[in-house]
CSV table of C-alpha atoms in Angstrom, one decimal:
chain,number,residue,atom,x,y,z
R,17,UNK,CA,23.3,-62.8,-5.9
R,18,UNK,CA,23.9,-61.9,-2.8
R,19,UNK,CA,25.6,-58.6,-3.0
R,20,UNK,CA,21.8,-57.5,-4.6
R,21,UNK,CA,20.1,-53.9,-2.8
R,22,UNK,CA,16.7,-53.7,-3.7
R,23,UNK,CA,14.5,-50.3,-3.3
R,24,UNK,CA,11.0,-50.9,-3.2
R,25,UNK,CA,11.1,-52.8,-6.0
R,26,UNK,CA,14.6,-50.8,-8.1
R,27,UNK,CA,17.6,-52.9,-8.0
R,28,UNK,CA,20.6,-51.3,-7.3
R,29,UNK,CA,24.0,-52.6,-6.9
R,30,UNK,CA,26.3,-51.9,-3.8
R,31,UNK,CA,29.8,-51.3,-5.2
R,32,UNK,CA,30.7,-48.2,-5.3
R,33,UNK,CA,31.0,-44.7,-7.2
R,34,UNK,CA,34.7,-45.9,-8.3
R,35,UNK,CA,33.6,-49.7,-9.7
R,36,UNK,CA,34.4,-49.8,-13.7
R,37,UNK,CA,32.0,-49.4,-15.9
R,38,UNK,CA,31.7,-53.5,-16.7
R,39,UNK,CA,30.3,-54.1,-12.5
R,40,UNK,CA,26.7,-53.3,-13.8
R,41,UNK,CA,26.7,-56.7,-16.3
R,42,UNK,CA,28.4,-58.4,-13.8
R,43,UNK,CA,25.5,-57.0,-11.7
R,44,UNK,CA,22.6,-58.3,-13.9
R,45,UNK,CA,23.2,-61.0,-15.5
R,46,UNK,CA,23.0,-63.4,-12.6
R,47,UNK,CA,19.7,-61.4,-12.5
R,48,UNK,CA,18.0,-62.9,-16.0
R,49,UNK,CA,17.7,-66.8,-14.8
R,50,UNK,CA,15.7,-66.1,-11.3
R,51,UNK,CA,13.8,-63.2,-13.3
R,52,UNK,CA,12.7,-66.2,-16.2
R,53,UNK,CA,11.6,-68.5,-13.4
R,54,UNK,CA,9.3,-65.8,-11.8
R,55,UNK,CA,7.9,-64.6,-14.7
R,56,UNK,CA,6.7,-67.8,-16.2
R,57,UNK,CA,5.9,-68.9,-12.9
R,58,UNK,CA,3.9,-65.8,-12.3
R,59,UNK,CA,1.9,-66.3,-16.2
R,60,UNK,CA,1.5,-70.6,-15.2
R,61,UNK,CA,-0.5,-69.3,-12.0
R,62,UNK,CA,-2.7,-66.5,-13.1
R,63,UNK,CA,-3.4,-68.8,-16.0
R,64,UNK,CA,-4.2,-71.4,-13.5
R,65,UNK,CA,-6.2,-69.4,-11.7
R,66,UNK,CA,-8.2,-67.6,-15.5
R,67,UNK,CA,-8.5,-71.9,-16.2
R,68,UNK,CA,-10.1,-72.8,-12.4
R,69,UNK,CA,-12.3,-70.2,-13.1
R,70,UNK,CA,-13.6,-70.3,-16.4
R,71,UNK,CA,-14.3,-74.0,-16.4
R,72,UNK,CA,-16.4,-73.4,-13.0
R,73,UNK,CA,-18.2,-70.6,-14.6
R,74,UNK,CA,-19.2,-72.6,-17.0
R,75,UNK,CA,-20.8,-75.3,-14.5
R,76,UNK,CA,-22.8,-72.5,-13.2
R,77,UNK,CA,-23.7,-70.4,-15.9
R,78,UNK,CA,-24.5,-73.3,-18.7
R,79,UNK,CA,-24.3,-76.8,-17.2
R,80,UNK,CA,-26.3,-76.1,-14.6
R,81,UNK,CA,-29.2,-73.5,-15.7
R,82,UNK,CA,-29.7,-75.6,-18.8
R,83,UNK,CA,-29.6,-79.3,-16.6
R,84,UNK,CA,-32.9,-76.5,-14.3
R,85,UNK,CA,-33.9,-75.7,-17.4
R,86,UNK,CA,-33.7,-72.2,-15.9
R,87,UNK,CA,-32.6,-69.0,-18.7
R,88,UNK,CA,-28.4,-69.2,-17.9
R,89,UNK,CA,-29.5,-65.0,-16.8
R,90,UNK,CA,-32.5,-64.7,-15.6
R,91,UNK,CA,-32.8,-62.7,-13.0
R,92,UNK,CA,-33.2,-65.7,-10.6
R,93,UNK,CA,-30.4,-67.9,-11.6
R,94,UNK,CA,-28.6,-64.8,-11.3
R,95,UNK,CA,-29.6,-63.6,-7.9
R,96,UNK,CA,-29.3,-67.4,-6.4
R,97,UNK,CA,-25.3,-68.1,-7.9
R,98,UNK,CA,-23.9,-64.7,-6.9
R,99,UNK,CA,-26.0,-65.7,-3.0
R,100,UNK,CA,-25.1,-68.7,-3.0
R,101,UNK,CA,-21.1,-67.3,-3.7
R,102,UNK,CA,-21.4,-65.4,-1.1
R,103,UNK,CA,-21.8,-67.7,1.4
R,104,UNK,CA,-18.7,-69.5,-0.9
R,105,UNK,CA,-16.2,-68.0,0.0
R,106,UNK,CA,-17.7,-66.2,3.0
R,107,UNK,CA,-17.2,-69.8,4.7
R,108,UNK,CA,-13.7,-69.5,2.6
R,109,UNK,CA,-12.9,-65.9,4.5
R,110,UNK,CA,-13.8,-67.0,7.5
R,111,UNK,CA,-12.5,-71.3,7.8
R,112,UNK,CA,-9.2,-71.5,5.2
R,113,UNK,CA,-6.2,-70.4,6.8
R,114,UNK,CA,-5.4,-67.5,6.5
R,115,UNK,CA,-9.2,-65.9,5.8
R,116,UNK,CA,-7.9,-65.3,2.3
R,117,UNK,CA,-5.7,-62.8,3.1
R,118,UNK,CA,-6.0,-58.8,3.8
R,119,UNK,CA,-9.3,-57.0,3.6
R,120,UNK,CA,-9.1,-56.0,-0.1
R,121,UNK,CA,-10.7,-52.4,0.4
R,122,UNK,CA,-7.0,-51.4,2.1
R,123,UNK,CA,-4.7,-53.8,-1.2
R,124,UNK,CA,-4.0,-51.6,-4.0
R,125,UNK,CA,-1.2,-53.8,-6.6
R,126,UNK,CA,1.3,-55.4,-5.8
R,127,UNK,CA,2.7,-54.5,-1.6
R,128,UNK,CA,4.6,-56.7,0.7
R,129,UNK,CA,4.5,-60.4,0.5
R,130,UNK,CA,1.7,-62.3,2.4
R,131,UNK,CA,2.3,-65.2,4.6
R,132,UNK,CA,2.2,-68.1,1.8
R,133,UNK,CA,-0.2,-69.7,4.1
R,134,UNK,CA,-2.8,-67.0,2.7
R,135,UNK,CA,-2.8,-67.8,-0.8
R,136,UNK,CA,-4.7,-71.2,-1.2
R,137,UNK,CA,-7.5,-69.8,0.2
R,138,UNK,CA,-6.7,-66.3,-1.5
R,139,UNK,CA,-6.5,-67.7,-4.8
R,140,UNK,CA,-10.0,-70.0,-3.9
R,141,UNK,CA,-11.9,-66.9,-3.0
R,142,UNK,CA,-10.9,-64.9,-6.1
R,143,UNK,CA,-12.1,-68.2,-8.3
R,144,UNK,CA,-15.1,-68.7,-7.0
R,145,UNK,CA,-16.2,-64.6,-7.4
R,146,UNK,CA,-14.4,-64.6,-11.2
R,147,UNK,CA,-16.8,-68.0,-12.0
R,148,UNK,CA,-19.5,-66.3,-10.0
R,149,UNK,CA,-20.2,-62.9,-11.8
R,150,UNK,CA,-18.9,-60.8,-9.2
R,151,UNK,CA,-17.4,-57.6,-11.0
R,152,UNK,CA,-14.0,-57.6,-10.1
R,153,UNK,CA,-11.3,-59.0,-11.7
R,154,UNK,CA,-8.0,-61.0,-11.3
R,155,UNK,CA,-5.7,-59.1,-10.3
R,156,UNK,CA,-4.8,-58.4,-7.1
R,157,UNK,CA,-5.4,-61.6,-5.6
R,158,UNK,CA,-2.5,-62.8,-7.9
R,159,UNK,CA,-0.5,-60.4,-7.9
R,160,UNK,CA,-1.0,-60.8,-4.2
R,161,UNK,CA,-0.6,-64.4,-4.2
R,162,UNK,CA,2.7,-64.0,-6.9
R,163,UNK,CA,4.4,-61.5,-4.5
R,164,UNK,CA,3.7,-64.4,-1.5
R,165,UNK,CA,5.0,-67.1,-3.0
R,166,UNK,CA,7.7,-65.3,-5.4
R,167,UNK,CA,9.7,-63.9,-2.3
R,168,UNK,CA,9.0,-67.3,0.6
R,169,UNK,CA,10.9,-69.9,-2.4
R,170,UNK,CA,13.2,-66.7,-3.6
R,171,UNK,CA,14.5,-66.3,0.0
R,172,UNK,CA,14.5,-70.1,0.3
R,173,UNK,CA,16.8,-70.4,-3.1
R,174,UNK,CA,19.1,-67.1,-2.2
R,175,UNK,CA,18.8,-65.6,1.6
R,176,UNK,CA,20.8,-62.6,0.8
R,177,UNK,CA,18.9,-61.8,-2.0
R,178,UNK,CA,15.9,-59.3,-0.4
R,179,UNK,CA,12.5,-59.8,-0.6
R,180,UNK,CA,12.1,-56.6,-2.2
R,181,UNK,CA,13.5,-57.8,-5.7
R,182,UNK,CA,11.5,-60.8,-5.6
R,183,UNK,CA,8.3,-58.8,-5.1
R,184,UNK,CA,9.2,-56.8,-7.8
R,185,UNK,CA,9.7,-60.0,-9.9
R,186,UNK,CA,6.5,-60.6,-9.3
R,187,UNK,CA,4.7,-57.9,-9.6
R,188,UNK,CA,6.6,-57.0,-13.4
R,189,UNK,CA,5.6,-60.8,-14.6
R,190,UNK,CA,2.0,-61.3,-13.6
R,191,UNK,CA,1.4,-57.6,-15.4
R,192,UNK,CA,3.0,-59.0,-18.4
R,193,UNK,CA,0.8,-62.4,-18.0
R,194,UNK,CA,-2.4,-60.2,-17.8
R,195,UNK,CA,-2.1,-57.6,-21.0
R,196,UNK,CA,0.2,-60.5,-23.1
R,197,UNK,CA,3.5,-57.4,-22.9
R,198,UNK,CA,6.0,-56.6,-20.9
R,199,UNK,CA,5.6,-52.4,-21.4
R,200,UNK,CA,2.3,-52.4,-18.7
R,201,UNK,CA,4.9,-53.4,-16.3
R,202,UNK,CA,7.7,-51.3,-17.4
R,203,UNK,CA,4.9,-48.8,-16.9
R,204,UNK,CA,3.8,-49.7,-13.8
R,205,UNK,CA,7.5,-50.6,-12.7
R,206,UNK,CA,8.8,-46.9,-13.4
R,207,UNK,CA,5.9,-45.7,-12.0
R,208,UNK,CA,6.8,-46.5,-8.9
R,209,UNK,CA,10.5,-45.8,-8.4
R,210,UNK,CA,10.0,-41.6,-8.6
R,211,UNK,CA,11.7,-40.9,-5.5
R,212,UNK,CA,13.1,-44.2,-4.7
R,213,UNK,CA,16.9,-44.5,-3.9
R,214,UNK,CA,18.7,-46.6,-6.0
R,215,UNK,CA,21.8,-46.6,-8.2
R,216,UNK,CA,22.1,-46.9,-11.7
R,217,UNK,CA,20.1,-45.8,-14.3
R,218,UNK,CA,16.6,-46.5,-14.5
R,219,UNK,CA,17.2,-49.1,-17.5
R,220,UNK,CA,19.4,-51.2,-15.0
R,221,UNK,CA,16.8,-50.5,-11.9
R,222,UNK,CA,14.4,-52.0,-14.8
R,223,UNK,CA,16.7,-55.1,-16.3
R,224,UNK,CA,15.3,-57.8,-14.3
R,225,UNK,CA,11.9,-57.2,-13.5
R,226,UNK,CA,11.2,-56.0,-17.9
R,227,UNK,CA,13.2,-60.0,-17.9
R,228,UNK,CA,9.9,-60.9,-15.9
R,229,UNK,CA,7.3,-58.7,-17.6
R,230,UNK,CA,8.6,-60.5,-21.3
R,231,UNK,CA,8.8,-63.9,-19.9
R,232,UNK,CA,4.9,-63.4,-18.0
R,233,UNK,CA,4.0,-62.3,-21.7
R,234,UNK,CA,5.3,-65.1,-23.2
R,235,UNK,CA,4.2,-67.8,-21.3
R,236,UNK,CA,0.5,-66.7,-21.7
R,237,UNK,CA,0.9,-65.7,-25.2
R,238,UNK,CA,1.1,-69.4,-25.7
R,239,UNK,CA,-0.9,-70.8,-24.3
R,240,UNK,CA,-3.9,-68.7,-24.6
R,241,UNK,CA,-4.7,-66.1,-26.2
R,242,UNK,CA,-4.8,-62.6,-24.9
R,243,UNK,CA,-6.2,-59.2,-26.2
R,244,UNK,CA,-7.7,-56.2,-25.6
R,245,UNK,CA,-8.5,-55.0,-28.6
R,246,UNK,CA,-12.3,-54.2,-29.1
R,247,UNK,CA,-12.6,-54.0,-32.2
R,248,UNK,CA,-13.4,-50.5,-32.7
R,249,UNK,CA,-13.3,-48.4,-35.7
R,250,UNK,CA,-9.8,-46.8,-36.2
R,251,UNK,CA,-8.7,-43.4,-36.3
R,252,UNK,CA,-7.4,-42.5,-39.0
R,253,UNK,CA,-7.3,-38.4,-39.1
R,254,UNK,CA,-8.5,-37.2,-36.3
R,255,UNK,CA,-8.9,-33.3,-36.4
R,256,UNK,CA,-10.0,-30.7,-33.6
R,257,UNK,CA,-13.2,-32.1,-32.8
R,258,UNK,CA,-11.6,-34.9,-32.3
R,259,UNK,CA,-9.3,-33.4,-29.6
R,260,UNK,CA,-11.6,-32.0,-27.9
R,261,UNK,CA,-14.1,-34.6,-27.6
R,262,UNK,CA,-11.3,-36.7,-26.0
R,263,UNK,CA,-10.6,-34.6,-23.6
R,264,UNK,CA,-14.4,-33.2,-22.7
R,265,UNK,CA,-14.9,-37.3,-22.8
R,266,UNK,CA,-12.3,-37.9,-20.3
R,267,UNK,CA,-13.4,-35.6,-17.6
R,268,UNK,CA,-16.1,-36.5,-17.4
R,269,UNK,CA,-15.3,-40.4,-16.8
R,270,UNK,CA,-12.8,-39.1,-14.2
R,271,UNK,CA,-15.7,-37.6,-12.9
R,272,UNK,CA,-17.6,-40.0,-12.5
R,273,UNK,CA,-15.5,-42.9,-11.3
R,274,UNK,CA,-15.1,-39.8,-8.8
R,275,UNK,CA,-18.2,-40.5,-7.2
R,276,UNK,CA,-17.6,-44.1,-6.9
R,277,UNK,CA,-14.4,-43.3,-5.0
R,278,UNK,CA,-16.1,-40.8,-2.9
R,279,UNK,CA,-18.9,-43.2,-1.9
R,280,UNK,CA,-16.8,-46.6,-1.0
R,281,UNK,CA,-15.6,-45.8,2.7
R,282,UNK,CA,-19.1,-45.3,3.0
R,283,UNK,CA,-20.1,-48.5,1.5
R,284,UNK,CA,-17.6,-50.3,3.1
R,285,UNK,CA,-18.5,-49.5,6.6
R,286,UNK,CA,-22.5,-49.7,6.0
R,287,UNK,CA,-20.6,-53.3,5.2
R,288,UNK,CA,-18.5,-53.6,8.1
R,289,UNK,CA,-21.5,-53.0,10.7
R,290,UNK,CA,-21.8,-56.5,9.8
R,291,UNK,CA,-18.7,-57.3,11.5
R,292,UNK,CA,-18.6,-61.1,10.0
R,293,UNK,CA,-17.9,-62.6,6.2
R,294,UNK,CA,-21.1,-64.8,6.9
R,295,UNK,CA,-23.0,-61.8,7.1
R,296,UNK,CA,-21.3,-59.8,5.0
R,297,UNK,CA,-20.5,-61.3,1.7
R,298,UNK,CA,-24.1,-63.2,1.5
R,299,UNK,CA,-25.8,-60.1,1.4
R,300,UNK,CA,-23.2,-58.2,-1.0
R,301,UNK,CA,-24.0,-61.7,-3.3
R,302,UNK,CA,-27.2,-60.7,-2.5
R,303,UNK,CA,-27.1,-57.3,-3.7
R,304,UNK,CA,-25.2,-58.2,-6.7
R,305,UNK,CA,-27.7,-60.3,-8.3
R,306,UNK,CA,-30.0,-57.8,-7.2
R,307,UNK,CA,-27.6,-55.5,-9.5
R,308,UNK,CA,-27.1,-58.9,-11.9
R,309,UNK,CA,-30.7,-58.9,-12.4
R,310,UNK,CA,-31.1,-54.6,-13.5
R,311,UNK,CA,-28.3,-53.8,-15.1
R,312,UNK,CA,-28.6,-57.6,-17.0
R,313,UNK,CA,-25.5,-60.2,-18.1
R,314,UNK,CA,-23.9,-57.6,-19.1
R,315,UNK,CA,-22.8,-55.9,-15.8
R,316,UNK,CA,-21.8,-59.5,-14.1
R,317,UNK,CA,-18.1,-61.0,-14.2
R,318,UNK,CA,-14.2,-59.1,-14.7
R,319,UNK,CA,-16.3,-57.6,-17.8
R,320,UNK,CA,-13.3,-58.0,-20.4
R,321,UNK,CA,-15.6,-59.8,-22.4
R,322,UNK,CA,-18.8,-57.7,-22.1
R,323,UNK,CA,-17.3,-55.3,-23.1
R,324,UNK,CA,-16.2,-56.8,-26.7
R,325,UNK,CA,-19.6,-57.5,-26.5
R,326,UNK,CA,-20.6,-53.9,-25.8
R,327,UNK,CA,-18.9,-52.1,-27.9
R,328,UNK,CA,-19.8,-54.9,-30.6
R,329,UNK,CA,-23.5,-53.7,-30.8
R,330,UNK,CA,-22.9,-50.0,-30.9
R,331,UNK,CA,-25.9,-48.5,-32.1
R,332,UNK,CA,-27.8,-51.0,-30.8
R,333,UNK,CA,-28.7,-49.4,-26.6
R,334,UNK,CA,-30.1,-46.5,-26.2
R,335,UNK,CA,-28.3,-43.8,-24.5
R,336,UNK,CA,-30.5,-44.7,-21.6
R,337,UNK,CA,-29.9,-48.1,-21.7
R,338,UNK,CA,-25.7,-48.0,-21.4
R,339,UNK,CA,-26.3,-45.2,-19.1
R,340,UNK,CA,-27.9,-47.7,-16.8
R,341,UNK,CA,-25.4,-50.7,-17.5
R,342,UNK,CA,-22.0,-48.0,-16.4
R,343,UNK,CA,-24.3,-47.2,-13.2
R,344,UNK,CA,-25.0,-50.7,-12.9
R,345,UNK,CA,-22.0,-51.8,-13.0
R,346,UNK,CA,-19.6,-49.3,-10.8
R,347,UNK,CA,-22.4,-50.1,-8.3
R,348,UNK,CA,-21.6,-53.6,-8.6
R,349,UNK,CA,-17.9,-52.8,-8.2
R,350,UNK,CA,-17.6,-51.2,-5.1
R,351,UNK,CA,-20.4,-53.0,-3.2
R,352,UNK,CA,-18.2,-56.4,-4.1
R,353,UNK,CA,-15.1,-55.0,-3.2
R,354,UNK,CA,-16.6,-53.0,-0.3
R,355,UNK,CA,-18.6,-56.5,1.3
R,356,UNK,CA,-14.8,-58.6,0.6
R,357,UNK,CA,-14.6,-60.5,-2.5
R,358,UNK,CA,-11.4,-61.1,-3.6
R,359,UNK,CA,-10.4,-59.3,-6.7
R,360,UNK,CA,-9.6,-56.3,-8.5
R,361,UNK,CA,-10.7,-53.2,-9.9
R,362,UNK,CA,-9.0,-52.8,-13.5
R,363,UNK,CA,-11.4,-54.6,-15.2
R,364,UNK,CA,-14.4,-53.5,-14.4
R,365,UNK,CA,-13.3,-50.6,-14.9
R,366,UNK,CA,-13.0,-50.7,-18.3
R,367,UNK,CA,-16.3,-51.9,-19.3
R,368,UNK,CA,-17.7,-48.6,-17.5
R,369,UNK,CA,-15.1,-46.3,-19.2
R,370,UNK,CA,-16.5,-48.0,-22.4
R,371,UNK,CA,-20.1,-47.8,-21.4
R,372,UNK,CA,-20.1,-44.5,-20.1
R,373,UNK,CA,-18.0,-43.7,-23.6
R,374,UNK,CA,-21.3,-45.0,-25.6
R,375,UNK,CA,-23.3,-42.8,-23.9
R,376,UNK,CA,-21.6,-40.1,-25.1
R,377,UNK,CA,-21.4,-41.6,-28.3
R,378,UNK,CA,-25.1,-42.5,-28.7
R,379,UNK,CA,-25.7,-38.5,-27.8
R,380,UNK,CA,-23.6,-36.9,-30.0
R,381,UNK,CA,-23.0,-39.4,-32.7
R,382,UNK,CA,-20.4,-36.9,-34.5
R,383,UNK,CA,-18.5,-38.4,-31.5
R,384,UNK,CA,-15.8,-41.0,-33.5
R,385,UNK,CA,-16.9,-44.3,-31.1
R,386,UNK,CA,-12.7,-44.8,-31.0
R,387,UNK,CA,-12.6,-41.6,-28.9
R,388,UNK,CA,-15.6,-41.9,-26.6
R,389,UNK,CA,-14.1,-44.9,-25.6
R,390,UNK,CA,-11.0,-45.1,-25.3
R,391,UNK,CA,-10.9,-41.2,-23.1
R,392,UNK,CA,-13.7,-42.5,-21.2
R,393,UNK,CA,-11.7,-45.6,-19.8
R,394,UNK,CA,-8.9,-43.3,-19.7
R,395,UNK,CA,-11.4,-41.5,-17.0
R,396,UNK,CA,-12.6,-43.8,-15.6
R,397,UNK,CA,-9.3,-45.8,-15.1
R,398,UNK,CA,-7.2,-42.9,-14.1
R,399,UNK,CA,-10.0,-42.1,-11.0
R,400,UNK,CA,-9.9,-45.2,-9.9
R,401,UNK,CA,-6.4,-46.4,-9.7
R,402,UNK,CA,-4.2,-43.2,-9.8
R,403,UNK,CA,-2.4,-45.3,-11.9
R,404,UNK,CA,-1.2,-42.7,-14.7
R,405,UNK,CA,0.7,-44.8,-17.5
R,406,UNK,CA,-1.2,-47.7,-17.1
R,407,UNK,CA,-4.8,-46.2,-17.8
R,408,UNK,CA,-3.2,-44.9,-20.9
R,409,UNK,CA,-1.5,-47.8,-22.5
R,410,UNK,CA,-4.7,-49.6,-21.1
R,411,UNK,CA,-6.8,-47.3,-23.2
R,412,UNK,CA,-4.3,-46.9,-25.9
R,413,UNK,CA,-4.8,-50.9,-26.6
R,414,UNK,CA,-8.3,-50.9,-26.5
R,415,UNK,CA,-8.3,-48.1,-29.5
R,416,UNK,CA,-5.3,-49.9,-31.3
R,417,UNK,CA,-5.3,-47.4,-33.0
R,418,UNK,CA,-1.7,-45.1,-33.1
R,419,UNK,CA,-3.9,-42.2,-34.4
R,420,UNK,CA,-5.5,-41.7,-30.9
R,421,UNK,CA,-2.2,-42.3,-28.8
R,422,UNK,CA,-1.5,-38.6,-29.5
R,423,UNK,CA,-5.8,-37.4,-27.6
R,424,UNK,CA,-4.9,-40.3,-25.1
R,425,UNK,CA,-1.9,-38.3,-23.3
R,426,UNK,CA,-3.5,-34.8,-24.0
R,427,UNK,CA,-7.2,-35.7,-22.7
R,428,UNK,CA,-5.0,-37.4,-19.2
R,429,UNK,CA,-4.2,-33.7,-18.5
R,430,UNK,CA,-7.3,-32.1,-17.3
R,431,UNK,CA,-8.5,-35.3,-16.0
R,432,UNK,CA,-5.8,-35.8,-14.2
R,433,UNK,CA,-6.6,-32.3,-12.8
R,434,UNK,CA,-9.8,-33.6,-11.8
R,435,UNK,CA,-8.7,-37.0,-9.9
R,436,UNK,CA,-5.6,-35.6,-8.3
R,437,UNK,CA,-5.4,-35.4,-4.3
R,438,UNK,CA,-8.9,-36.9,-4.6
R,439,UNK,CA,-10.2,-40.2,-2.8
R,440,UNK,CA,-9.1,-43.1,-4.5
R,441,UNK,CA,-10.8,-46.4,-4.8
R,442,UNK,CA,-8.9,-47.7,-2.5
R,443,UNK,CA,-8.8,-47.1,2.1
R,444,UNK,CA,-6.1,-47.4,4.5
R,445,UNK,CA,-6.4,-49.7,7.3
R,446,UNK,CA,-8.5,-47.0,9.4
R,447,UNK,CA,-10.8,-47.2,6.3
R,448,UNK,CA,-10.8,-43.7,5.7
R,449,UNK,CA,-10.1,-43.6,1.8
R,450,UNK,CA,-6.4,-42.7,0.7
R,451,UNK,CA,-5.6,-39.7,-0.8
């Protein structure tokens, strides 16, 4: 394996142009075993963190309030738990070796490997936030931890193999585990390869990451029950009115998501003036508790199960109530990411988009629910992640309707025109919004 070269996660070979046709096979086959190991390991890491977080969540939101005879989601309990989680995560960031990694506001999905000493604190901070109701998902800390561990162990096992190779496997394996399918990983890696140098065909360069993603997805499928299907009524015969609705709703979702992107740097600077994690995170937890009291329990946690509950209640909430849920969840996502909680933005953005889409459907009942929800999720994800293929994939999976794919592909275009070149929900190391 010492003859592998990697470029930003893309795998190529150092054979010259006159190498025989079978040379890529000799290069790709040795990648299978390490890809399988990293894929399974990444999935087990994700499932382990999720299991710990769910167990602690049951204690915090069921066992304790029941024992104290307090309403599980009473305003007092939400404020108390989220403030306490802010204190706990603040202690981790302050005292645990590695300080739970760099400022999450400047971290996307992937990136160079962190030192291994960072991983325990990062995973602990993430699990506490997930359990405590913080509006962030598991994806960013899990991917960063998987990259750190894969690069560290991989370089020990095969010192001549560049660390970027192991990082690409960890990203793919974790994406496969998160979504229960290697498709999302293939889309992410393909998007990352645009403009990257490398030899061989696209599928040569995707081979090892896809093995890792498949291993991660199968591990999750065997040990868990991942599903993004929300039970939306299927769209069977789309018409021009459905296309128009998708175009409009996706664009409005992108605009709504951009509002958060513009506000994010200002909120981050406001929390940054406190300078110490034991001030920033407890205050952030208190604000999140107050937002939870305003928005209700659906606006807590990463948002995936809450999105399903929201979609199952179509027709129950008024347009005003749904708008409140969307605004509160967006505010909670911004506060959580700005004050230093460790977590990702994808899952909360899905809830925001679903609530916004149901606002449109409540105001214009003629809009099909699948069109409304999927299109709004697409727009919000495009604004908050700038991952076009992943946004399209998630929106399509939510609808679980093949007929929606054409509408969503077309709806991506005006939404992308809205977001491209605009501030992202990610900052550089000087605190300025990336574009």
